[in-house]
Amino acid sequence: MRTQVGIVGAGPAGLLLSHLLHLRGISSVVLEKRSRDYVERRVRAGVLEQGTVDTLVEAGVGARMLREGLPHNGIELRYGGQGHRIAFEKLVPGRSITVYGQQEVVKDLIAARLEAGGDVRFEIEDVALHALDPEPGSGPYLTFGGERLDCDVIAGCDGFHGVSRPSIPEGILSVFEREYPFAWLGILAHVAPSSEELIYTRTERGFALHSMRSPTVSRFYLQVPPDATVEEWPDERIWDELKARLETVPGFTLATGEIFEKGVTPMRAFVAEPMQHGRLYLAGDAAHIVPPTGAKGLNLAVADVRVLTEAIDRYLTTGSAGLLDGYSAACLKRIWRAQHFSWWMTTLLHTFDSDDEYARRLQLSYLDYVTTSEAAATTLAENYVGMPW
Ligand code: APR
Ligand code: PHB
């Protein structure tokens, strides 16, 4: 078999890449390890930057997102017994975010790919990558289930635990990482949001986040120890802790409801450089991950794939590999900005066992600065809604 672009992984990165290539008349095959049902149900974050929304709309996969997504013009920072709104409409006029679950984006992309006759294969468990650095005139190829798929380029979009990054020979990648000494317990509940805006709250008991998915479904996260399990967190305990961390301003009551999803997400940061080797290009979580505090993971995957689409198109239509050669460098500027922003939001809002009173005062001082200085608030706002492409 032959295709122009062999894509490993059907998360947001692989599916969007396949669709953007299709719109430019470039063929691809997407090979996904899990079932369609599994990837459509996998619950992840849900904040889309303005540029992500625009990209999905331009690609013709934004109709349901525009109908069902929840546009937001701000977030609330809550600490020290007070809530403070960071007002995007004032600080970064014309730019906002949309709350829409990542698995809904994945559902829309799969539907669009299949409707356009796209080749997306699920439950392919034994993908292997070959000839990544091919002789001139030949290409790399993928094998799976006894078949061979020849390609012009391979896109490794198979997430942090995928097979693409480990296929790069040793000694080529530099890896930069940080583990945080806590995790997030995330839940979905059948209850109307108790707040107009997302609430990021710092308390002496730890961080909590109030987000939402629809007028009847709310999403919450709690900072928990790194080895926490969902078994240790029965529903009652979760609501008690959410109330303790969120009912900290006068007049605010947290509405509760039936919890129908629970999971623990580790908090870590990771970047592999360069994001390419020979004719293999890594995109999304395969190359980099951020802690979810800044909600940048999905948005970075979209940014990578935009750059990669342009570079592949140039290569296949003109034979010039210039943009492809510069792919990693072009992406890494945005990735490191998001790494810094995610680290900064995480550090600002979580409690660290290692913190002494000095560190605590610094944290509170910075929170006061961000909530009173327009310059500091603008820094948060422009990063949150997403830096320009
Ligand atoms: N072969 C084929 N597919 C694989 C393999 C493999 N060996 N290993 C993993 N996969 C699949 C996973 O099952 C998953 O569907 O690759 C896909 C990777 O998707 P994501 O993990 O969603 O990563 P990405 O598309 O880069 O999207 C980034 O996802 O993890 C979140 O926070 C992250 O929001 C960000 C977004
Ligand atoms: C979510 O709604 O899942 C969400 C929102 C904001 C974040 C992370 C996750 O920072």
Tab-separated table of C-alpha atoms in Angstrom, residues 11 24 35 62 68 79 121 126 163 186 199 205 214 264 266 277 293 309 336 345 348:
chain	number	residue	atom	x	y	z
A	11	GLY	CA	-5.994	11.915	18.760
A	24	ARG	CA	-5.071	20.386	0.218
A	35	SER	CA	-11.065	1.464	19.257
A	62	GLY	CA	-16.486	23.630	13.732
A	68	GLU	CA	-22.619	23.678	21.712
A	79	TYR	CA	-7.746	33.217	46.847
A	121	ARG	CA	-8.061	2.485	10.974
A	126	ASP	CA	1.456	-3.342	16.175
A	163	VAL	CA	5.784	4.238	19.419
A	186	GLY	CA	-10.843	15.293	37.643
A	199	ILE	CA	-12.699	29.436	38.726
A	205	ARG	CA	-5.736	22.902	51.298
A	214	SER	CA	-22.689	22.374	29.202
A	264	VAL	CA	-6.379	11.051	38.116
A	266	PRO	CA	-0.317	13.143	36.625
A	277	HIS	CA	14.300	12.808	12.499
A	293	THR	CA	-3.230	24.297	34.550
A	309	THR	CA	0.527	20.768	7.033
A	336	TRP	CA	8.354	26.854	25.159
A	345	MET	CA	0.097	29.040	36.380
A	348	LEU	CA	1.080	30.362	41.216
